[in-house]
PDB file of C-alpha atoms and ligand atoms in Angstrom:
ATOM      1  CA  UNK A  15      23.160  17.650   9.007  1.00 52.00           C
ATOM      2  CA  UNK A  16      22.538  15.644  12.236  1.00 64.00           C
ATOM      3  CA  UNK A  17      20.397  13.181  11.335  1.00 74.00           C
ATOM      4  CA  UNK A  18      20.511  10.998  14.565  1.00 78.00           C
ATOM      5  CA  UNK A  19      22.215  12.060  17.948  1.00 86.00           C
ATOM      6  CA  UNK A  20      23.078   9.232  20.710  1.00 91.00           C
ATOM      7  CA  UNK A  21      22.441   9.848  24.367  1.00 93.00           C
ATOM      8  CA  UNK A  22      25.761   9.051  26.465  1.00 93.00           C
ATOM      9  CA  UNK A  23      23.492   8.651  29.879  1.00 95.00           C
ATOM     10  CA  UNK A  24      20.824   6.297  28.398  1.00 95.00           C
ATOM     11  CA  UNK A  25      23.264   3.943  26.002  1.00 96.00           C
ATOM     12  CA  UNK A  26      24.717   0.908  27.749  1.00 96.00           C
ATOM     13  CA  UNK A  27      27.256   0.972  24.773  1.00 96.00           C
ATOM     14  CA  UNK A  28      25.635  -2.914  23.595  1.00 95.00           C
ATOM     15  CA  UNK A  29      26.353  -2.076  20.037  1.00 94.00           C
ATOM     16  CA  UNK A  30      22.704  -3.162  18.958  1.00 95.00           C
ATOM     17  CA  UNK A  31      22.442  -0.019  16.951  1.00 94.00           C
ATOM     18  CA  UNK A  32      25.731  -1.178  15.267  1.00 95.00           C
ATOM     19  CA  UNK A  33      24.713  -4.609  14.369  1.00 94.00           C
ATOM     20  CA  UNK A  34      21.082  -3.615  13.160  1.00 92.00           C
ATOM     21  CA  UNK A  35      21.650  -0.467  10.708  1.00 91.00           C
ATOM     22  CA  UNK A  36      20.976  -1.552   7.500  1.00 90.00           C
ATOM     23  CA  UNK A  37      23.746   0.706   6.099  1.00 91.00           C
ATOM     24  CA  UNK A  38      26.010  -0.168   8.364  1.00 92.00           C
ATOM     25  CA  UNK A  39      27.029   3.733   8.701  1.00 93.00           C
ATOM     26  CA  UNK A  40      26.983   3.800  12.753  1.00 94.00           C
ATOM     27  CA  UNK A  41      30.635   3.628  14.306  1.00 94.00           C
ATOM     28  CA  UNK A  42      31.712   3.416  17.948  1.00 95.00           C
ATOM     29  CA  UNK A  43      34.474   6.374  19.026  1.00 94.00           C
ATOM     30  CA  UNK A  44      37.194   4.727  21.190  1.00 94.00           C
ATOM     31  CA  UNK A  45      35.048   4.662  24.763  1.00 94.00           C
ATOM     32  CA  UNK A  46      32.682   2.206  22.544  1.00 93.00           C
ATOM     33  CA  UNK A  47      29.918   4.948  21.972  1.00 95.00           C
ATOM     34  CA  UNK A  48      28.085   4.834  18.879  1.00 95.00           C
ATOM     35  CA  UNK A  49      27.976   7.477  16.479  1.00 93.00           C
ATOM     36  CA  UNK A  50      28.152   8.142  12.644  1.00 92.00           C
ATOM     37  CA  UNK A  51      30.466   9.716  10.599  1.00 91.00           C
ATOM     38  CA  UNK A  52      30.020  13.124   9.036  1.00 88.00           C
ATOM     39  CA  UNK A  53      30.442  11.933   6.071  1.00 87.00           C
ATOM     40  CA  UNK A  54      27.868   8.697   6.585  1.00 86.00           C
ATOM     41  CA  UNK A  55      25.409  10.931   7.790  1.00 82.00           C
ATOM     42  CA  UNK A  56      23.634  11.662   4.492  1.00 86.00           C
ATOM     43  CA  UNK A  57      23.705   7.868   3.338  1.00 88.00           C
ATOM     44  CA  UNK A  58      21.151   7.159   6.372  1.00 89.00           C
ATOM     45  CA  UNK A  59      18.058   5.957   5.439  1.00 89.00           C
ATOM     46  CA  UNK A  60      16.110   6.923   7.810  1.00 87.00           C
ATOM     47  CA  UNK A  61      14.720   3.360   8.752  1.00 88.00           C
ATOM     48  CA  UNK A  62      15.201   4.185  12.518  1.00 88.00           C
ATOM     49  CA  UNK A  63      15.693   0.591  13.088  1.00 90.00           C
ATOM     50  CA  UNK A  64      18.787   1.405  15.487  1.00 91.00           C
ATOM     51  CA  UNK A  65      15.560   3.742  17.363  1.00 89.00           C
ATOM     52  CA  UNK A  66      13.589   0.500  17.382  1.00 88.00           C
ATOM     53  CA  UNK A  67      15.553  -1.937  18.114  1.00 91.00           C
ATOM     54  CA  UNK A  68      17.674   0.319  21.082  1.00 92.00           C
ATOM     55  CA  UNK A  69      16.344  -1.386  24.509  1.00 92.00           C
ATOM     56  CA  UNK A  70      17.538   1.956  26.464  1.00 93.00           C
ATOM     57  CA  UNK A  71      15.295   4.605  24.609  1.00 89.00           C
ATOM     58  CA  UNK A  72      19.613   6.037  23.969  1.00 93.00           C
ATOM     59  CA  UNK A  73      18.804   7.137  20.043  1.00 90.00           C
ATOM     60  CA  UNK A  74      16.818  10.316  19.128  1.00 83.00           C
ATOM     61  CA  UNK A  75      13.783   9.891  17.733  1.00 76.00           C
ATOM     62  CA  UNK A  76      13.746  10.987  13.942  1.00 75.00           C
ATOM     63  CA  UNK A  77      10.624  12.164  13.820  1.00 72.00           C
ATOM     64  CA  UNK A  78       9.650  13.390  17.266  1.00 65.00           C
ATOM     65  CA  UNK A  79       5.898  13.165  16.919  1.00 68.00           C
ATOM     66  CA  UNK A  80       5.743   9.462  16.195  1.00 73.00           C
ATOM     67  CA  UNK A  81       8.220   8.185  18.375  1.00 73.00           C
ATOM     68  CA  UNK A  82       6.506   5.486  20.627  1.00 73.00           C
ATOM     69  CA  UNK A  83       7.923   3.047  23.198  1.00 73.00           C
ATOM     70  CA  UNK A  84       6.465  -0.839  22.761  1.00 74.00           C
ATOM     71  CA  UNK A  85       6.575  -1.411  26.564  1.00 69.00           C
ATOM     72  CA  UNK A  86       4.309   1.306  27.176  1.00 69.00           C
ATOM     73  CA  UNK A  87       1.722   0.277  24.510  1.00 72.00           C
ATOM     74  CA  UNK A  88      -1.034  -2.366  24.866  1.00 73.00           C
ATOM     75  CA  UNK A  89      -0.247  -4.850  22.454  1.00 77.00           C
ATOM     76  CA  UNK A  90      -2.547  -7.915  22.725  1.00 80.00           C
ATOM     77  CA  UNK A  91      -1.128 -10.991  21.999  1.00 88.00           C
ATOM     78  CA  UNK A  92      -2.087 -11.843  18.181  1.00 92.00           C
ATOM     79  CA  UNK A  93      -2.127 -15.532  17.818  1.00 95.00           C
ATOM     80  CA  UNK A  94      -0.827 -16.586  14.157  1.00 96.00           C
ATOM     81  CA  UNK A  95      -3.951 -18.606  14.127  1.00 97.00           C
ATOM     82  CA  UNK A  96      -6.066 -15.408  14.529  1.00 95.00           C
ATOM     83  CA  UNK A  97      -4.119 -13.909  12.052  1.00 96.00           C
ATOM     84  CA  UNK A  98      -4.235 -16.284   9.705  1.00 97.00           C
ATOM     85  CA  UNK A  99      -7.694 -16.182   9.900  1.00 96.00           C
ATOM     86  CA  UNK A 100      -7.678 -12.686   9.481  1.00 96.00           C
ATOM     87  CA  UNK A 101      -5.785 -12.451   6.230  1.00 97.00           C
ATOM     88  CA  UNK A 102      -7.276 -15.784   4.640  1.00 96.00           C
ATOM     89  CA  UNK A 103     -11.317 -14.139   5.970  1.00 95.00           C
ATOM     90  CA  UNK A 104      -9.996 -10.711   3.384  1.00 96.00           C
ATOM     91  CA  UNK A 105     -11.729 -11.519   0.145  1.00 96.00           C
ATOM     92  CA  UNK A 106     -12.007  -9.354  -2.961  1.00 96.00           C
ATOM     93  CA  UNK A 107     -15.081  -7.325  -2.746  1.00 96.00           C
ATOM     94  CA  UNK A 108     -17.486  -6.846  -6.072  1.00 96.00           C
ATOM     95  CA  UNK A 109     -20.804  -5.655  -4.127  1.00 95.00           C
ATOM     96  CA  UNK A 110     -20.673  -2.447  -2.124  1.00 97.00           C
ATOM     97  CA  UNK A 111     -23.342  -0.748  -0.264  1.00 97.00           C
ATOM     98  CA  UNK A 112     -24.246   2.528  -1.355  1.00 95.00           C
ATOM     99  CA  UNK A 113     -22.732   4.070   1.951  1.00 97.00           C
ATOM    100  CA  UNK A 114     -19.847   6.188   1.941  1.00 98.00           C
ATOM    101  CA  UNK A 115     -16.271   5.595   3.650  1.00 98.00           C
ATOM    102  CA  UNK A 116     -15.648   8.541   5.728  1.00 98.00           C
ATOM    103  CA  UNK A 117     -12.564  10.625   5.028  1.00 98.00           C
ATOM    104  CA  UNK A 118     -11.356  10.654   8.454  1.00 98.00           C
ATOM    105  CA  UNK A 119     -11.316   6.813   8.269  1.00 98.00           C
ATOM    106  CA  UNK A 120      -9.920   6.522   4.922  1.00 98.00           C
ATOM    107  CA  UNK A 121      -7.037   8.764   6.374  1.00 98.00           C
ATOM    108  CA  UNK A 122      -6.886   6.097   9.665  1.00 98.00           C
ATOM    109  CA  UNK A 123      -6.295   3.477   6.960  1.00 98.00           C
ATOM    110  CA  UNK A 124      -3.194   5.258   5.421  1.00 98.00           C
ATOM    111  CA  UNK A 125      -2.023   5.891   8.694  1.00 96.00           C
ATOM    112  CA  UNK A 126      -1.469   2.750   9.081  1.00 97.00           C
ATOM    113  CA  UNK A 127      -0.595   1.861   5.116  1.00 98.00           C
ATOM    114  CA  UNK A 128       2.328   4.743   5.692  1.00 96.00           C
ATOM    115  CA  UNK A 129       4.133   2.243   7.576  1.00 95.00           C
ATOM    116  CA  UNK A 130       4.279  -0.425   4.709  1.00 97.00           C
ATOM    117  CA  UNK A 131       8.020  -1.581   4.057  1.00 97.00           C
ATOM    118  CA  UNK A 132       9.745   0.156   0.903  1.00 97.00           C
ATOM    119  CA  UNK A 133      12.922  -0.095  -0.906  1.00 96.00           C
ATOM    120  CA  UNK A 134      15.548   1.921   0.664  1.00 93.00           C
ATOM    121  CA  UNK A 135      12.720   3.613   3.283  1.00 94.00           C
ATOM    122  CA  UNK A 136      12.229   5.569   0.282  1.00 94.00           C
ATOM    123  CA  UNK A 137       8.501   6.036   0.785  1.00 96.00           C
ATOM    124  CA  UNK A 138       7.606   6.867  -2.460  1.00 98.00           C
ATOM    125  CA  UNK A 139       4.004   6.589  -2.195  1.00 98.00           C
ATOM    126  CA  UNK A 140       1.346   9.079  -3.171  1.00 98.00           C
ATOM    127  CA  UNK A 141      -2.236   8.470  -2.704  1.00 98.00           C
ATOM    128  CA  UNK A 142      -5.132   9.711  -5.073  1.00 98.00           C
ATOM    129  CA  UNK A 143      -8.533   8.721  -3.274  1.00 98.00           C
ATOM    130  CA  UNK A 144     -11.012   9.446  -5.638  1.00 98.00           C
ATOM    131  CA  UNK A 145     -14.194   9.993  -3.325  1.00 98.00           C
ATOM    132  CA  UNK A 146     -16.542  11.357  -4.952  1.00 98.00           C
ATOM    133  CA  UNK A 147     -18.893   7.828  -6.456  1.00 98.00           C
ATOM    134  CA  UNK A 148     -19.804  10.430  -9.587  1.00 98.00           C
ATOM    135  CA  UNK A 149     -16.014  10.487 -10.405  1.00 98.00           C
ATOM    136  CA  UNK A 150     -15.840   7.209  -9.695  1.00 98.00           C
ATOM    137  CA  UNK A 151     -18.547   5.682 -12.073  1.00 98.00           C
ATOM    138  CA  UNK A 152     -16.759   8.184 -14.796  1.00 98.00           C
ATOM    139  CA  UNK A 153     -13.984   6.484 -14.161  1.00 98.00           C
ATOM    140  CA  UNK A 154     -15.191   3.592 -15.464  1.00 98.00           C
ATOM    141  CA  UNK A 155     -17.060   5.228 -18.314  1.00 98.00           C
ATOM    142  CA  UNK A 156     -13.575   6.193 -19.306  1.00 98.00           C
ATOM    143  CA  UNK A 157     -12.402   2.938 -19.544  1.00 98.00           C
ATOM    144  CA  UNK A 158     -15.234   1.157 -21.359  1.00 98.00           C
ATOM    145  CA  UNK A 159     -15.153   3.919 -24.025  1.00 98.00           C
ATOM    146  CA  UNK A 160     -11.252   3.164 -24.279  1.00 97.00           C
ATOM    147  CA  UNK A 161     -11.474  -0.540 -24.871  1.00 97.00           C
ATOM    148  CA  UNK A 162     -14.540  -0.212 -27.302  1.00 97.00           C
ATOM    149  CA  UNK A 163     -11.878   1.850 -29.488  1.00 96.00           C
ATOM    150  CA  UNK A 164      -9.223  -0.834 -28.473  1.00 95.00           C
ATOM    151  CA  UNK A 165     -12.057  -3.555 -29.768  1.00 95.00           C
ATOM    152  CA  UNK A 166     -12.958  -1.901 -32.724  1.00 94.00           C
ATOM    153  CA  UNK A 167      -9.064  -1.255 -33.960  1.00 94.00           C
ATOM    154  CA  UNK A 168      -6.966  -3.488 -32.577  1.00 88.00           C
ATOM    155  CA  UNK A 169      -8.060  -6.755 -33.701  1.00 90.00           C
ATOM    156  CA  UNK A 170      -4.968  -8.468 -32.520  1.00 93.00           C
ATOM    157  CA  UNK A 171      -4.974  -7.467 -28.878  1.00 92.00           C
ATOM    158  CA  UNK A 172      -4.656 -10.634 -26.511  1.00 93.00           C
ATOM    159  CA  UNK A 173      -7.102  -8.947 -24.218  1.00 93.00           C
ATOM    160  CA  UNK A 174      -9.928  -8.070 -26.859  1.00 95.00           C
ATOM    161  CA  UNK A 175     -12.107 -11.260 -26.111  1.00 95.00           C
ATOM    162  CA  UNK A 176     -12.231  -9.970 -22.297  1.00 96.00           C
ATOM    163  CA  UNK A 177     -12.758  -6.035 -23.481  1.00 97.00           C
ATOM    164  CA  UNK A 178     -15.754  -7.480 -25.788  1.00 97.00           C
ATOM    165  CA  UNK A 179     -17.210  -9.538 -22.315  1.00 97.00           C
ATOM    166  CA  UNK A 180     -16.860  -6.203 -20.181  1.00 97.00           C
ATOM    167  CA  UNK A 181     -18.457  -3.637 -22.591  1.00 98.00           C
ATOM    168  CA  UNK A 182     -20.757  -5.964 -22.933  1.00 98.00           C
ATOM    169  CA  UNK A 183     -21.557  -6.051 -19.302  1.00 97.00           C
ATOM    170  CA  UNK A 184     -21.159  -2.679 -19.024  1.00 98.00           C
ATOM    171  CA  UNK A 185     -24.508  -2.276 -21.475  1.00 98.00           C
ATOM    172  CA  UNK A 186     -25.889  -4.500 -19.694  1.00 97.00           C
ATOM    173  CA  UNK A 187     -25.897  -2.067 -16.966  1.00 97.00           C
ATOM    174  CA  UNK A 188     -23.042  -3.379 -14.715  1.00 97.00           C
ATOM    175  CA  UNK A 189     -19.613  -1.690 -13.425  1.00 97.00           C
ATOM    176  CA  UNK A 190     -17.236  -4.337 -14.397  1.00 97.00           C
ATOM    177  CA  UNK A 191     -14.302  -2.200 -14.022  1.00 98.00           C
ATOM    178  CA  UNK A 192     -14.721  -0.507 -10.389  1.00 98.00           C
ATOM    179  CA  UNK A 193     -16.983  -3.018  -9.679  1.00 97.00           C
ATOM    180  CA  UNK A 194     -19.593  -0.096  -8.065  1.00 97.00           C
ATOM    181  CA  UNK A 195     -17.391   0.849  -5.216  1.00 98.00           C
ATOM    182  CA  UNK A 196     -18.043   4.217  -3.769  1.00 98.00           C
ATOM    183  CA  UNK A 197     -14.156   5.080  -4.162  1.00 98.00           C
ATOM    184  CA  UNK A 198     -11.313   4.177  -5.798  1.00 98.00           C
ATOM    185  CA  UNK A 199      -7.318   4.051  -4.087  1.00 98.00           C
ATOM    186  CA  UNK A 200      -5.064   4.957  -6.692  1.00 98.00           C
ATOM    187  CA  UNK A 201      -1.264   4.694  -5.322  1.00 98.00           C
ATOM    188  CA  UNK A 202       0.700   7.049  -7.494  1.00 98.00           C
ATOM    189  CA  UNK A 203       4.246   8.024  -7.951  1.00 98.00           C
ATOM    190  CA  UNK A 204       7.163   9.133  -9.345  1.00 98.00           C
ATOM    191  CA  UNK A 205       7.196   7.651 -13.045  1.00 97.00           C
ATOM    192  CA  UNK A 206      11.049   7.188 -13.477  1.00 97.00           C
ATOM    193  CA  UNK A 207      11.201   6.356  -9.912  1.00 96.00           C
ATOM    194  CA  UNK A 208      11.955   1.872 -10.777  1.00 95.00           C
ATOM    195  CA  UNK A 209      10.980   0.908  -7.276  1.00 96.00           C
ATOM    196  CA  UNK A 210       7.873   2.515  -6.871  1.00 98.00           C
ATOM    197  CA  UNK A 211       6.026   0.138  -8.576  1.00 98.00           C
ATOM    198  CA  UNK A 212       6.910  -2.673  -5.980  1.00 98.00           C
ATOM    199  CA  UNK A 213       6.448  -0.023  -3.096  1.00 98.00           C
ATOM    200  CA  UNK A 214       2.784   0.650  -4.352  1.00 98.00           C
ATOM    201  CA  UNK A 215       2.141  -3.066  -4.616  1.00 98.00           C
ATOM    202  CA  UNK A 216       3.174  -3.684  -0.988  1.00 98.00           C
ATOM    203  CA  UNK A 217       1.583  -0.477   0.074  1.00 98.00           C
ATOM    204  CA  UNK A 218      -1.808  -1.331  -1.610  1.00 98.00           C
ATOM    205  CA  UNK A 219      -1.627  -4.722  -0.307  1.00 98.00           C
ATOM    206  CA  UNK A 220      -1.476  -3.567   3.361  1.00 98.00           C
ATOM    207  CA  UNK A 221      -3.924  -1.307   2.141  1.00 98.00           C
ATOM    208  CA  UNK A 222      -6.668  -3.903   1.171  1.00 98.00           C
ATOM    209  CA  UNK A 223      -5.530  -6.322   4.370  1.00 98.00           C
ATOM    210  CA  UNK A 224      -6.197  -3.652   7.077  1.00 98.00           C
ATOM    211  CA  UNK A 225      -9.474  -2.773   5.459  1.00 98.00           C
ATOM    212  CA  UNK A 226     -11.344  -5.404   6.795  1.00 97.00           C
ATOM    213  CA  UNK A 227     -10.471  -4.200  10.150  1.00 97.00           C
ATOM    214  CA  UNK A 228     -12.511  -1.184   9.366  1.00 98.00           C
ATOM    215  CA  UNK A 229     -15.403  -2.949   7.977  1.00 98.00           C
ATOM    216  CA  UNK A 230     -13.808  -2.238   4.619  1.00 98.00           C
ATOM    217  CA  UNK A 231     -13.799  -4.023   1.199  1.00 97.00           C
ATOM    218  CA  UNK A 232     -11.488  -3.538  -1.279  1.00 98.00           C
ATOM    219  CA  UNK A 233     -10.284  -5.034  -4.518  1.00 97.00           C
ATOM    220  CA  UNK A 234      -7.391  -4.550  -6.809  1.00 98.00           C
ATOM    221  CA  UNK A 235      -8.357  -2.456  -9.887  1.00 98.00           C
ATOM    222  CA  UNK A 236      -6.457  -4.153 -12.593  1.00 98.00           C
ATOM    223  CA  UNK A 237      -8.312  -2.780 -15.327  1.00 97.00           C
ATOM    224  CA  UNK A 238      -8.057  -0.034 -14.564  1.00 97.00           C
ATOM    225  CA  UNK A 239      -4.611  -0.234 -14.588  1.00 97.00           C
ATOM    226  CA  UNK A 240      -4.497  -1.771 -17.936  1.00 96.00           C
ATOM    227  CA  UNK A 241      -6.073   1.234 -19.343  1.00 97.00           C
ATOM    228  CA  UNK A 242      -4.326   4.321 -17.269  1.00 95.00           C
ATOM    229  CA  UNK A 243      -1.451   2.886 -18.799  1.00 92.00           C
ATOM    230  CA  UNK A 244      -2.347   3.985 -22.819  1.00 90.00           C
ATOM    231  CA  UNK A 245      -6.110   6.038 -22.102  1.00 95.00           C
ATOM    232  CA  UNK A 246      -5.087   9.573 -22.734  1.00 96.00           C
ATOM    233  CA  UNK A 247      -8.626  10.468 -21.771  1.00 97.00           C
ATOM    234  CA  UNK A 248      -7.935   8.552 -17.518  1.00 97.00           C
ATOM    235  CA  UNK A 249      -4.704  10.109 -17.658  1.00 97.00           C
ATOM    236  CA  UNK A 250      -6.068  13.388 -18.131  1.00 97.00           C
ATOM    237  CA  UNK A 251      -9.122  12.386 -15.950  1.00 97.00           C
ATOM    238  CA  UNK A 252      -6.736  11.598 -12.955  1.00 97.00           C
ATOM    239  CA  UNK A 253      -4.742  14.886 -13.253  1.00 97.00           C
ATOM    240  CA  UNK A 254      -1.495  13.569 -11.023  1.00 97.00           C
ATOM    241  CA  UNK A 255       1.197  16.005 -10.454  1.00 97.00           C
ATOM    242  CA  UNK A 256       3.678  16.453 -13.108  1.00 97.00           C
ATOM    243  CA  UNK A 257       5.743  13.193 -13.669  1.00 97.00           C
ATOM    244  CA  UNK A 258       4.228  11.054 -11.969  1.00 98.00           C
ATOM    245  CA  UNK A 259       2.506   7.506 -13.244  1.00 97.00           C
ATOM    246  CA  UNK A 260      -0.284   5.464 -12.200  1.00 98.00           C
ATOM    247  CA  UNK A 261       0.881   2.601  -9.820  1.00 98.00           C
ATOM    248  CA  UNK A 262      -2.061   0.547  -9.305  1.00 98.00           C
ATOM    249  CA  UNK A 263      -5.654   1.330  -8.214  1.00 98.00           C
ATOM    250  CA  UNK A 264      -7.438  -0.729  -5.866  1.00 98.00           C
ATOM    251  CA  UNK A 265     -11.140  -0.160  -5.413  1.00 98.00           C
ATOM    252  CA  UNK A 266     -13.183  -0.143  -2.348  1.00 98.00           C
ATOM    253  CA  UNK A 267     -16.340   0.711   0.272  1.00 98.00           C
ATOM    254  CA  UNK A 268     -18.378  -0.867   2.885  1.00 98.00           C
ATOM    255  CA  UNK A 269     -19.414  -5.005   1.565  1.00 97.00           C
ATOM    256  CA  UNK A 270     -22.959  -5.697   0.483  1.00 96.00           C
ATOM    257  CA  UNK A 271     -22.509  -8.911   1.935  1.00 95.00           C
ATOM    258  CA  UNK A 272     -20.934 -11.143   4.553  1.00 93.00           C
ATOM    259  CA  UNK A 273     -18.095 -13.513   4.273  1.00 92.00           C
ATOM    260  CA  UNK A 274     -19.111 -16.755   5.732  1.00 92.00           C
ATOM    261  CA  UNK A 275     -16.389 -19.687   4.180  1.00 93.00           C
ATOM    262  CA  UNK A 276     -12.746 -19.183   3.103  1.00 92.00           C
ATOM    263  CA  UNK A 277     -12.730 -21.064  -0.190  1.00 92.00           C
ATOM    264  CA  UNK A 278      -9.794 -23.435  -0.984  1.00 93.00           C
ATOM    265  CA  UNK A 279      -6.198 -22.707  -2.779  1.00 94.00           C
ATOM    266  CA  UNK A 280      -3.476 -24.676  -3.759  1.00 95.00           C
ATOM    267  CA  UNK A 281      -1.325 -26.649  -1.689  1.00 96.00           C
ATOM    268  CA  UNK A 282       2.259 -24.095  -1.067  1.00 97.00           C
ATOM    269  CA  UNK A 283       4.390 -25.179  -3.516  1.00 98.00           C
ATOM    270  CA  UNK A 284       8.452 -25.567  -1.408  1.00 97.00           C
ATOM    271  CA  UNK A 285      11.617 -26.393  -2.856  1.00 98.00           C
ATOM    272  CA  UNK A 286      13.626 -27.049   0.102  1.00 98.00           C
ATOM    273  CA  UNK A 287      17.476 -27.286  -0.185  1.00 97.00           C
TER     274      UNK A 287
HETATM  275  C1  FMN B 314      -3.139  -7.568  -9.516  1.00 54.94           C
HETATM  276  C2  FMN B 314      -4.596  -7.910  -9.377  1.00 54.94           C
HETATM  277  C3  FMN B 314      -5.515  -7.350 -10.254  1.00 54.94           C
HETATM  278  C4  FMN B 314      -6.869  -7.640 -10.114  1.00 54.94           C
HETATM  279  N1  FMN B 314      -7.777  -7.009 -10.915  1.00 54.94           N
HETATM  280  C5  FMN B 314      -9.098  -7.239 -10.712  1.00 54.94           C
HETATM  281  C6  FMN B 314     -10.073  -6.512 -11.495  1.00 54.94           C
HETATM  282  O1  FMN B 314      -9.756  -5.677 -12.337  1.00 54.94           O
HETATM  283  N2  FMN B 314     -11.391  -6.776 -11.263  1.00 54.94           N
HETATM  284  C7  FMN B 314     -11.787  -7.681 -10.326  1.00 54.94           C
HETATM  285  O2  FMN B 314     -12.977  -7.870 -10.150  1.00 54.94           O
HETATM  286  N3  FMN B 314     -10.869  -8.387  -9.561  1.00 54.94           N
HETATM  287  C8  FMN B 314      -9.556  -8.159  -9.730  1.00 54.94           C
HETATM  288  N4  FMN B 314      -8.633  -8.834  -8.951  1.00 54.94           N
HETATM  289  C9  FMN B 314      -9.092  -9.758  -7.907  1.00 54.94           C
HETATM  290  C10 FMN B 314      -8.754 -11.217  -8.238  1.00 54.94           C
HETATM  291  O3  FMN B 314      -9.635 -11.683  -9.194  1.00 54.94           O
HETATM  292  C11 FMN B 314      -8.864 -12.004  -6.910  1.00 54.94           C
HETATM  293  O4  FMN B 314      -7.841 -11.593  -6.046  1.00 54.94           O
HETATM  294  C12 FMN B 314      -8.776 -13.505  -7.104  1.00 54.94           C
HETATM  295  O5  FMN B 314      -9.874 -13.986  -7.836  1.00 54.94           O
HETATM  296  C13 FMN B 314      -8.768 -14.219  -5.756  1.00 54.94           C
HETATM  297  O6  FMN B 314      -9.921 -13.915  -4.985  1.00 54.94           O
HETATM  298  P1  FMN B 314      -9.767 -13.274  -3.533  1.00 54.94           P
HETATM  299  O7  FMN B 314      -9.030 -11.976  -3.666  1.00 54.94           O
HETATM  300  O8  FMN B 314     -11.166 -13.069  -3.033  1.00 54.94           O
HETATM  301  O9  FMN B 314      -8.999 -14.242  -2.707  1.00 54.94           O
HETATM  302  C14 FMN B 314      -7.302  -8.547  -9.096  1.00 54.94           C
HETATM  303  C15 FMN B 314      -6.360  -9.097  -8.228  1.00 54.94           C
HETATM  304  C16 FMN B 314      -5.036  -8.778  -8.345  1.00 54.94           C
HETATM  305  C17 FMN B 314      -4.061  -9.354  -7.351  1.00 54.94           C
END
């Protein structure tokens, strides 16, 4: 296996790619070039943080289709004012219109969402977009008829009084489970994998913070959650690949309406030492 090769012309022997693995598995031979061990080789993460972070374009690209210099893109200048604004503008969406997200634009999202951070680089991260709005409003049929069994049996569940408010919603003829988004994101993944849950958290939070940038609303699906986690019947509904678990679900589509103040939060709370 040669999972990274060095190029002798190009490297100016700095040592950045040294100092910046996170494995520390890249070694200089005695004329100071870098290179790892055989036996280090199948530790490496692929990160390719010694690719990034090389100033002389020295380290093979891991993945050849994707590699991209910074100095040749246009980058504009992002002031953290503008993106504060940004992320503190993103608000949970409840009101979608009736138009659907594209496919090719849901796939631009996770293009971008692919790039998330994740334990390790593992990049355990599966995606179930459920498109179809039919599937979607079943979805939360599902659910309902879960919690009114939940309601009528399980008298001591903490989370009966809220069940009792959403059925009853529900009858009322609202979605108070997917809200009436066209689709639903559900992040999926290996169930005995223990970081995955984090990853999927991260993942879906990039998700729901680049999708304003599309003209996108989204907003976490936490009961859903709550039932995929004991419904038999959402499980089944779902159908992911053998062994693998529910995540979290976020739901989303294009907003009904605008966003025109950022309400208030509380003050950060800092312990400095
Ligand atoms: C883990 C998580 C689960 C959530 N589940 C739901 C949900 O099931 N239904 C819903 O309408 N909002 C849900 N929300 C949205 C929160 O209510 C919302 O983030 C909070 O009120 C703050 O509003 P904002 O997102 O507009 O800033 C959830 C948010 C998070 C982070």
């Amino acid at each position: 296996m040669n999972v990274m090769s060095f190029d002798p012309e190009n490297c100016t022997r700095c040592g950045i790619c040294v100092e910046i693995c996170p494995l520390g598995i890249i070694s200089r031979d005695d004329v100071n070039m870098p290179y790892i061990p055989d036996k280090m080789e199948y530790v490496c993460a692929k990160c390719g943080n010694c690719e990034a972070f090389c100033p002389t374009d020295a380290i093979s690209p891991l993945f050849d289709t994707e590699h991209s210099v910074l100095a040749d893109a246009v980058l504009p200048d992002i002031t953290p004012e503008q993106l504060g604004l940004y992320m503190r503008e993103r608000r949970s969406i409840r009101n979608y219109k009736a138009e659907p997200v594209d496919k090719a634009t849901i796939e631009s999202m996770l293009d971008i969402v692919r790039y998330a951070p994740s334990g390790v680089n593992n990049q355990p991260v599966h995606w179930l977009i459920v498109h179809d709005t039919a599937k979607v409003q079943k979805l939360t049929r599902i659910t309902i008829d879960w919690m009114r069994g939940v309601v009528g049996s399980d008298t001591a569940n903490p989370m009966r009084p809220v069940m009792q408010g959403l059925i009853a919603a529900y009858d009322n003829g609202k979605d108070p489970i997917c809200r009436g988004a066209p689709h639903v994101a559900i992040a999926h993944a290996l169930a005995d994998n223990p970081m995955a849950y984090t990853d999927s958290i991260i993942a879906l939070s990039w998700f729901e913070l680049v999708a304003p940038a599309f003209g996108i609303g989204a907003c976490w699906g936490g009961f859903l959650k709550i039932a995929v986690t004991s419904c038999k019947a959402l499980i089944d509904e779902l159908g992911l690949p053998e062994g693998h678990a529910v995540q979290y679900a976020m739901m989303f589509g294009y907003p009904k309406h605008e966003v025109y103040n950022i309400p208030g939060r509380n003050a950060s709370r800092i312990t400095w030492k």
